[in-house]
XYZ file of C-alpha atoms in Angstrom:
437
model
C 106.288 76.905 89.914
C 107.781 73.692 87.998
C 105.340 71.714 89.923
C 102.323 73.769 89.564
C 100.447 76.705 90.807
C 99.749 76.881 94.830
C 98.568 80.169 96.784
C 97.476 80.454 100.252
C 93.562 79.680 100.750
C 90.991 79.860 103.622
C 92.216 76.279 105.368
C 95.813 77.914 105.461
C 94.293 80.928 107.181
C 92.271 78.966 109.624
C 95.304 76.592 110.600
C 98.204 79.443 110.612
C 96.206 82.122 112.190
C 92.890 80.458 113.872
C 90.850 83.067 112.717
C 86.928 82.339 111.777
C 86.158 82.128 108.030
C 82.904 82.073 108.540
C 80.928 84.448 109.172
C 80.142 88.582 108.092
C 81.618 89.953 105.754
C 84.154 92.873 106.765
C 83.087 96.024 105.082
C 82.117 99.393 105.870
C 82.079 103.365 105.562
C 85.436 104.891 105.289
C 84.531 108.550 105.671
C 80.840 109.081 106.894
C 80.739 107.170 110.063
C 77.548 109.407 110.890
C 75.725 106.569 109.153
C 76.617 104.380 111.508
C 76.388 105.704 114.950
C 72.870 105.742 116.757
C 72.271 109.317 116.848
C 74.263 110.377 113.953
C 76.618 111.516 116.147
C 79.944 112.778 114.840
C 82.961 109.824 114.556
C 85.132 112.058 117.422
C 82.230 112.164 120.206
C 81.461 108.392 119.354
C 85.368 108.188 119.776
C 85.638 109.511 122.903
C 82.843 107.708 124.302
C 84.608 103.979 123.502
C 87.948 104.643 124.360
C 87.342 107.540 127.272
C 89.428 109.945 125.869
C 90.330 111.815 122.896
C 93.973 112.204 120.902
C 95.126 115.592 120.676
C 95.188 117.579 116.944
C 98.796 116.602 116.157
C 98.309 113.203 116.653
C 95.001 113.276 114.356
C 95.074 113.090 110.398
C 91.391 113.471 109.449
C 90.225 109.827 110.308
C 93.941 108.915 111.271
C 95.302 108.609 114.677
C 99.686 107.875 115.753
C 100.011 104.365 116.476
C 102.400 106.357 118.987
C 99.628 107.638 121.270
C 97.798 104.622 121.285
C 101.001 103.481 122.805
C 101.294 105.559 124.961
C 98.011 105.894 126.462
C 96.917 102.302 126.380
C 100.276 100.602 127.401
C 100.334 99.816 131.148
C 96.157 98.997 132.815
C 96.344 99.875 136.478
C 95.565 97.398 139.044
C 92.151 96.994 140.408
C 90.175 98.941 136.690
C 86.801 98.750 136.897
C 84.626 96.549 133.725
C 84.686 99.931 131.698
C 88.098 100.506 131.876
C 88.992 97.201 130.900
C 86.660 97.140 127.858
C 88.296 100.474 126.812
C 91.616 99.093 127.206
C 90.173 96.023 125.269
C 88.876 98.048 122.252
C 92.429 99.919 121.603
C 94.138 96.777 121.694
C 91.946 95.262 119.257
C 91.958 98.569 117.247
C 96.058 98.179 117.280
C 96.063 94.829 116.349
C 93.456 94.912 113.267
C 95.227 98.144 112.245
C 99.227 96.725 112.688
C 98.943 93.104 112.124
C 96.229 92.037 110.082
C 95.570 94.783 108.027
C 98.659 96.897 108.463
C 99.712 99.779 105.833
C 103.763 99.816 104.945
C 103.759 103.148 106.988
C 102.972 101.134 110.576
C 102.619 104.031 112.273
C 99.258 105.154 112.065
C 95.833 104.013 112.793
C 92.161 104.148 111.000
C 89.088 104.660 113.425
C 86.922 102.744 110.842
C 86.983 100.258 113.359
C 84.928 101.687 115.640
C 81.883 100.050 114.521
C 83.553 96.728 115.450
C 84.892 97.509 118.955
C 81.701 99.391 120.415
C 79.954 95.442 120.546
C 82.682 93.517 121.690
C 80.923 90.675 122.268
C 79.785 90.720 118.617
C 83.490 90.673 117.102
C 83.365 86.869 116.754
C 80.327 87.009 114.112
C 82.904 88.076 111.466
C 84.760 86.383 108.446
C 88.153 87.980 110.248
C 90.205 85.113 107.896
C 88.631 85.932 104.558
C 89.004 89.933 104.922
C 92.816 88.987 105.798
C 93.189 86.799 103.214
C 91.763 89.349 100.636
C 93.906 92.393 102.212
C 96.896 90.090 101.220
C 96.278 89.408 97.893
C 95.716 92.798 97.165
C 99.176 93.809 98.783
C 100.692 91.430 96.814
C 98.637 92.002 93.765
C 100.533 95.639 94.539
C 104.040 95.002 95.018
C 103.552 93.279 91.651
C 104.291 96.689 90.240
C 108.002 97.513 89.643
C 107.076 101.227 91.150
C 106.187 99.322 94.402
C 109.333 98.047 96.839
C 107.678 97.179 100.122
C 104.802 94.583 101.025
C 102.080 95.218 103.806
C 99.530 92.999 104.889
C 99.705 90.184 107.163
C 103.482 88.899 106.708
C 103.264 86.653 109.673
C 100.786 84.554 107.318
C 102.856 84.796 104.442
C 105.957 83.751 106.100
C 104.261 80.929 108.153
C 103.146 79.560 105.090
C 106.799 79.785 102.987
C 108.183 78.187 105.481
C 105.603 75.362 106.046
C 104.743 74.383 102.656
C 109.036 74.680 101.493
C 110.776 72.430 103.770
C 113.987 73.742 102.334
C 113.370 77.328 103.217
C 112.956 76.639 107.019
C 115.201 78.253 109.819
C 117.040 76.099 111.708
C 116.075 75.575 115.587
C 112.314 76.191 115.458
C 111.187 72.502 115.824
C 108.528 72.854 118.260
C 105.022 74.705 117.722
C 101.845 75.310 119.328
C 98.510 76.180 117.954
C 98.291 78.419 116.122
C 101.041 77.164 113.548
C 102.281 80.389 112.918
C 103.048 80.910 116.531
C 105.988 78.561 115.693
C 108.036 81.216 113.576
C 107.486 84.081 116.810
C 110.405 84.269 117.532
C 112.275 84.066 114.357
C 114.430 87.864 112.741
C 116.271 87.350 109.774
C 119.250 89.277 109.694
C 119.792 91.948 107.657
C 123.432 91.831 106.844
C 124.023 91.158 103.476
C 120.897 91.767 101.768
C 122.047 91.576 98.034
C 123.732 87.889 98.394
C 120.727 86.716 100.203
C 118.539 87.582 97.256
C 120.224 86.076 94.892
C 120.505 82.834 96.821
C 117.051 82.684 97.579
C 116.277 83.957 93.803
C 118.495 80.721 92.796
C 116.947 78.439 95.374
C 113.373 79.252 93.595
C 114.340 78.611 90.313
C 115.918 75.060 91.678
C 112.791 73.915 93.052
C 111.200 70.346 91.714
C 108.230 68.618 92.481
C 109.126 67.183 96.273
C 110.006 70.379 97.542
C 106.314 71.377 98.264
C 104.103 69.828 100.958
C 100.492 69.512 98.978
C 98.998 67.751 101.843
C 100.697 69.520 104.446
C 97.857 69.437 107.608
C 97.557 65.403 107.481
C 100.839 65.273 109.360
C 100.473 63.602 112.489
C 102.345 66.531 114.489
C 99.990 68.931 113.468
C 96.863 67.154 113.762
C 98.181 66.709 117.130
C 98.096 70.478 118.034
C 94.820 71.094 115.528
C 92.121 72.841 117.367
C 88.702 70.422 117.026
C 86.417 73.775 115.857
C 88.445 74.011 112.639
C 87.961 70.539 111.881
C 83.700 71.311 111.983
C 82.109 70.177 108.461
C 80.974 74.010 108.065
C 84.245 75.395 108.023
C 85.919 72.736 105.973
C 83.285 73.076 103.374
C 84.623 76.762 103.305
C 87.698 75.889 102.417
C 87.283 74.615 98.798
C 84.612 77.552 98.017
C 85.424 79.745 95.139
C 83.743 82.687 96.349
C 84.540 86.536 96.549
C 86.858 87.971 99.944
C 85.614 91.065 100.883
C 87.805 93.795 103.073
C 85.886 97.095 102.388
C 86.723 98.324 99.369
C 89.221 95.225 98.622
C 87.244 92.541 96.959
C 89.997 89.671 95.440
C 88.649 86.322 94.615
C 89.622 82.817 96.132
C 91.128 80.694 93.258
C 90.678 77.420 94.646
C 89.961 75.502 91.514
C 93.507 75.876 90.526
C 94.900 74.269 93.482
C 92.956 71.584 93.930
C 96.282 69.218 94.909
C 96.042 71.136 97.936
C 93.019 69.351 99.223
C 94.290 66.090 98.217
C 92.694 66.182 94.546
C 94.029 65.960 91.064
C 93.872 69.339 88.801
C 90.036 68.566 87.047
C 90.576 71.372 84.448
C 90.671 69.676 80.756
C 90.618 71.236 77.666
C 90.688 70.061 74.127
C 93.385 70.755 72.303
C 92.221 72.206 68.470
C 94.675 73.770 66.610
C 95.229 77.791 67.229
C 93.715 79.935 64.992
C 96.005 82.846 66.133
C 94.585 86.278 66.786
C 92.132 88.464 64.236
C 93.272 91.718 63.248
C 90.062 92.674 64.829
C 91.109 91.493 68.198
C 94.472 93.055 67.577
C 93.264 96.258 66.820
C 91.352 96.298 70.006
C 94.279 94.940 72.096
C 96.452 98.026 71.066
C 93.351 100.305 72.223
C 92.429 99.118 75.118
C 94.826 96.714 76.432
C 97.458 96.993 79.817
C 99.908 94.591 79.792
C 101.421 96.526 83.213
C 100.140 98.871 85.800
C 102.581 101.524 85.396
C 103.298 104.233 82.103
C 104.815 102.800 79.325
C 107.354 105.827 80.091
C 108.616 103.915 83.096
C 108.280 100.630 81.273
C 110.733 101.508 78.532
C 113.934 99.266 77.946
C 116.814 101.864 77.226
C 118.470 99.701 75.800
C 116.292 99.218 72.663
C 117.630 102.976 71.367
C 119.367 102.544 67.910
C 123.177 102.681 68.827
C 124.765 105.526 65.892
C 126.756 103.843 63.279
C 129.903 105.819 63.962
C 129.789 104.357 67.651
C 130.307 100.901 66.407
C 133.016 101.420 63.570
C 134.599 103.961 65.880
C 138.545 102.758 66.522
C 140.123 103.401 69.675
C 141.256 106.524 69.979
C 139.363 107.926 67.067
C 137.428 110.632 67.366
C 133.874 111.175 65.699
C 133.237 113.460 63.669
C 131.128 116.916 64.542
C 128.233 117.740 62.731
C 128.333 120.905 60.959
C 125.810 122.839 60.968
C 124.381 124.226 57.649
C 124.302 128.411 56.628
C 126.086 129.418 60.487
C 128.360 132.448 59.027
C 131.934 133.128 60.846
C 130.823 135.041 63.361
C 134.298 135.901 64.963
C 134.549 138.634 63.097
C 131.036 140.149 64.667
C 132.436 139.515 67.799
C 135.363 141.644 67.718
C 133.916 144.623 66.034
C 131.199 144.479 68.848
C 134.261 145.060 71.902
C 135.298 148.104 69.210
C 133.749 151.472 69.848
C 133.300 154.293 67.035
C 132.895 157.735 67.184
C 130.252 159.632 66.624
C 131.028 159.612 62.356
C 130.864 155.917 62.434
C 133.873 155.290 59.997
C 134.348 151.540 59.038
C 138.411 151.157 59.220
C 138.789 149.052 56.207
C 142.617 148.752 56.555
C 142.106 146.572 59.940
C 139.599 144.522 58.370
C 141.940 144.045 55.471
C 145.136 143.140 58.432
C 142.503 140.197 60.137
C 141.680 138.798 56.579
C 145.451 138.498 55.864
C 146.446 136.970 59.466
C 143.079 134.262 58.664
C 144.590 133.465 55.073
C 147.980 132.906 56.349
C 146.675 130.166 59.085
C 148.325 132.182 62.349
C 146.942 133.553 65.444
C 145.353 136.895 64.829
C 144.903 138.217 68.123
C 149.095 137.183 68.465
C 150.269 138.144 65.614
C 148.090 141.730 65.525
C 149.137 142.020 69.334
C 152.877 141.446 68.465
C 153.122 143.769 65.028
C 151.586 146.434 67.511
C 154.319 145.764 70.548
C 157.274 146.130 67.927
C 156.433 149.809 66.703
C 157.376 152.497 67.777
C 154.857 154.619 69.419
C 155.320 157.922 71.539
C 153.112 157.803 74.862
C 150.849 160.836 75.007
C 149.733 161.623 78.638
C 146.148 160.800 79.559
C 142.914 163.037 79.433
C 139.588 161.873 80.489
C 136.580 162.664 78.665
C 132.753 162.074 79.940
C 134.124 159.978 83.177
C 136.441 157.830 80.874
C 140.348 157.598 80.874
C 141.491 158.184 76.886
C 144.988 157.501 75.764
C 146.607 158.413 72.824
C 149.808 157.073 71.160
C 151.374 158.046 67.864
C 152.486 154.577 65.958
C 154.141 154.010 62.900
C 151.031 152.758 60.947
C 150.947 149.548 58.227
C 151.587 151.760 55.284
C 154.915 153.360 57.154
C 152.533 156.682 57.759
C 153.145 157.960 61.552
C 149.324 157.293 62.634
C 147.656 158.526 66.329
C 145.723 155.036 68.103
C 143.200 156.154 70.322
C 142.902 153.409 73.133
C 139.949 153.706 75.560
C 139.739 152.509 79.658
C 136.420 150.931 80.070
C 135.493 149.104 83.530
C 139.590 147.468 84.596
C 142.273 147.148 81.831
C 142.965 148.904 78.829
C 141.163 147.846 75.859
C 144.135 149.093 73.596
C 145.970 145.973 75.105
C 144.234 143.995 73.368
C 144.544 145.743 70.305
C 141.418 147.319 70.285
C 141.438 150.245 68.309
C 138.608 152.933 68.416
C 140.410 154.900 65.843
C 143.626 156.345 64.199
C 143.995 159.376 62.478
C 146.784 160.218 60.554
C 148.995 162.720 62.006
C 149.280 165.952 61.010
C 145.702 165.962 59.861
């Protein structure tokens, strides 16, 4: 930002959401829950024992369940439930929300049973560090969407968007001005439309870039009408002193780290981190070296990372006129093969005689510049030529004509029927004999 860096920290998560930042840390077994049921019983059985009943197989995904069945199932508590039925209504709710809310997938629509170990002592689910594990969850989603491969955000939005539009006065909705605790409870109601998307962007892309130094509350929980609605147990020493640690958050696997020395105006204190200024060496080629081995500037292939546009443009492209046309590349030793071609549509017979005069007739028509095929077609039309009625030999139709040859001899063309039309239309000639021989 023009004004500095600011992220969300542990005092924004215990005055937006009220959750405890104190506490155990939020970690586990993802696959082998046999570890940690008494009995070593399997996760399904231990399943079925919590929640008093059991999905059915299309609505499990190895350790996944539907958020639809939960839905289903745990929607509507009948009147009069004993204590057990209210604790298993109790545990899926808490199941949904942990899975949905605070440490929701982009999917939304499915559910992990790694919580189990949570909801089976429900009166030990305060003893956790809820805020931190939600904190750390979010910086690792946004850590994520980071990557230009990556389009949608999970996590806890509601925090994230609570926080936007507390700490930017300028990026508030109009007609929220009264809240509750916790402070995020006064956005609830709030759906942006989705009309429009691509102008909205850009405004808010603009609106960003705009922003200057008074257009971000540092102090922002010394206002008098939120220390109004503040609830006294987040104001206890031990928290508070939580909120300027620099520790690890831990979610499971998810460890991030809390960067609160580089937001210290957020706690009411100047930035302490001074350096001296000595003059810059620049890099070794040793470190260089290394960099070019080792080094990721970006998660994703430098495949998908490549700018198109830095591909040389060819010369021709930028003399080029309008309405002039390149030039084709020709391609070295290629022999005329149109010549090849028409001798393979030509049968023989069985001697195999090369005729030499029509050879001699296609070299003329190429040296005079003319069409072959018309010109050969149309010296063949104007002779005279006596039709000779048809025999069929082996299963094909044979024709023969007597034609006033190129030398003025009467000659005999032999055109052959192949498949549908007659080859000899297209002056292909299988062979003449002179007649009379």
């Amino acid at each position: 930002m023009p004004f500095g860096e600011c992220t969300i920290t542990l005092q924004d998560v215990a005055y937006h959401l009220g959750l405890p930042i104190d506490g155990q840390y939020v970690s586990g077994c993802l696959t082998d829950f046999s570890r940690f049921i008494e009995g070593s019983r399997p996760p399904w059985v231990w399943f079925e024992e919590l929640l008093g009943v059991l999905p059915p197989a299309n609505c499990i995904d190895k350790f996944i369940v539907k958020c639809t069945w939960f839905e289903e199932t745990f929607s509507d508590l009948s009147q009069g439930a004993d204590d057990e039925t209210v604790r298993r209504y109790a545990r899926a709710y808490i199941m949904m929300l942990l899975s949905t809310q605070l440490f929701g997938d982009k999917s939304g629509t499915c559910l992990h049973i790694r919580w189990l170990p949570y909801v089976a002592r429900l009166e030990d689910m305060g003893q956790y560090s809820w805020g931190s594990a939600a904190l750390s969850w979010l910086y690792r989603c946004m850590c994520r969407v980071a990557n230009r491969n990556v389009v949608k955000l999970a996590g806890p939005l509601q925090l994230l968007q609570s926080w936007i539009f507390w700490r930017f006065p300028g990026f508030r909705p109009d007609g929220y001005d009264v809240f509750h605790w916790p402070l995020a409870w006064r956005w609830g109601g709030y759906q942006p439309s989705l009309s429009n998307k691509g102008p909205r962007v850009a405004n808010w892309r603009l609106r960003i870039d705009l922003l200057q130094l008074g257009d971000f509350l540092w102090m922002l929980y010394s206002l008098a009408e939120v220390v109004q609605v503040v609830h006294p147990e987040i104001l206890d020493p031990r928290h508070m002193t939580l909120w300027r640690a620099t520790t690890a958050l831990i979610y499971f696997a998810v460890i991030e780290w809390h960067p609160v020395d580089r937001v210290l105006p957020q706690f009411g204190a100047q930035h302490v981190l001074q350096f001296d200024i000595v003059p810059d060496p620049g890099p070794s080629h040793e470190y260089l070296d290394w960099w070019y081995q080792h080094g990721r500037r970006f998660l994703s292939p430098e495949l998908l990372l490549g700018d198109p546009r830095r591909a040389a443009i060819p010369a021709q492209v930028i003399e080029r006129v309008p309405g002039r046309r390149p030039e084709m590349d020709q391609l070295p030793d290629v022999l005329e093969n149109r010549r090849v071609a028409r001798r393979q549509c030509v049968g023989t017979r069985s001697s195999q005689r090369e005729w030499i005069w029509l050879e001699e007739a296609i070299d003329v028509m190429e040296r005079r510049g003319g069409d072959v095929g018309g010109e050969l077609g149309g010296l063949v039309d104007e002779v005279e030529s006596e039709v000779v009625p048809e025999v069929v030999v082996g299963g094909t139709r044979v024709q023969e004509e007597v034609v006033t040859g190129m030398t003025g001899d009467p000659m005999m063309v032999i055109a052959v029927e192949m498949g549908s039309g007659t080859l000899g239309a297209q002056v292909v000639i299988v062979e003449e004999v002179a007649v009379g021989e």
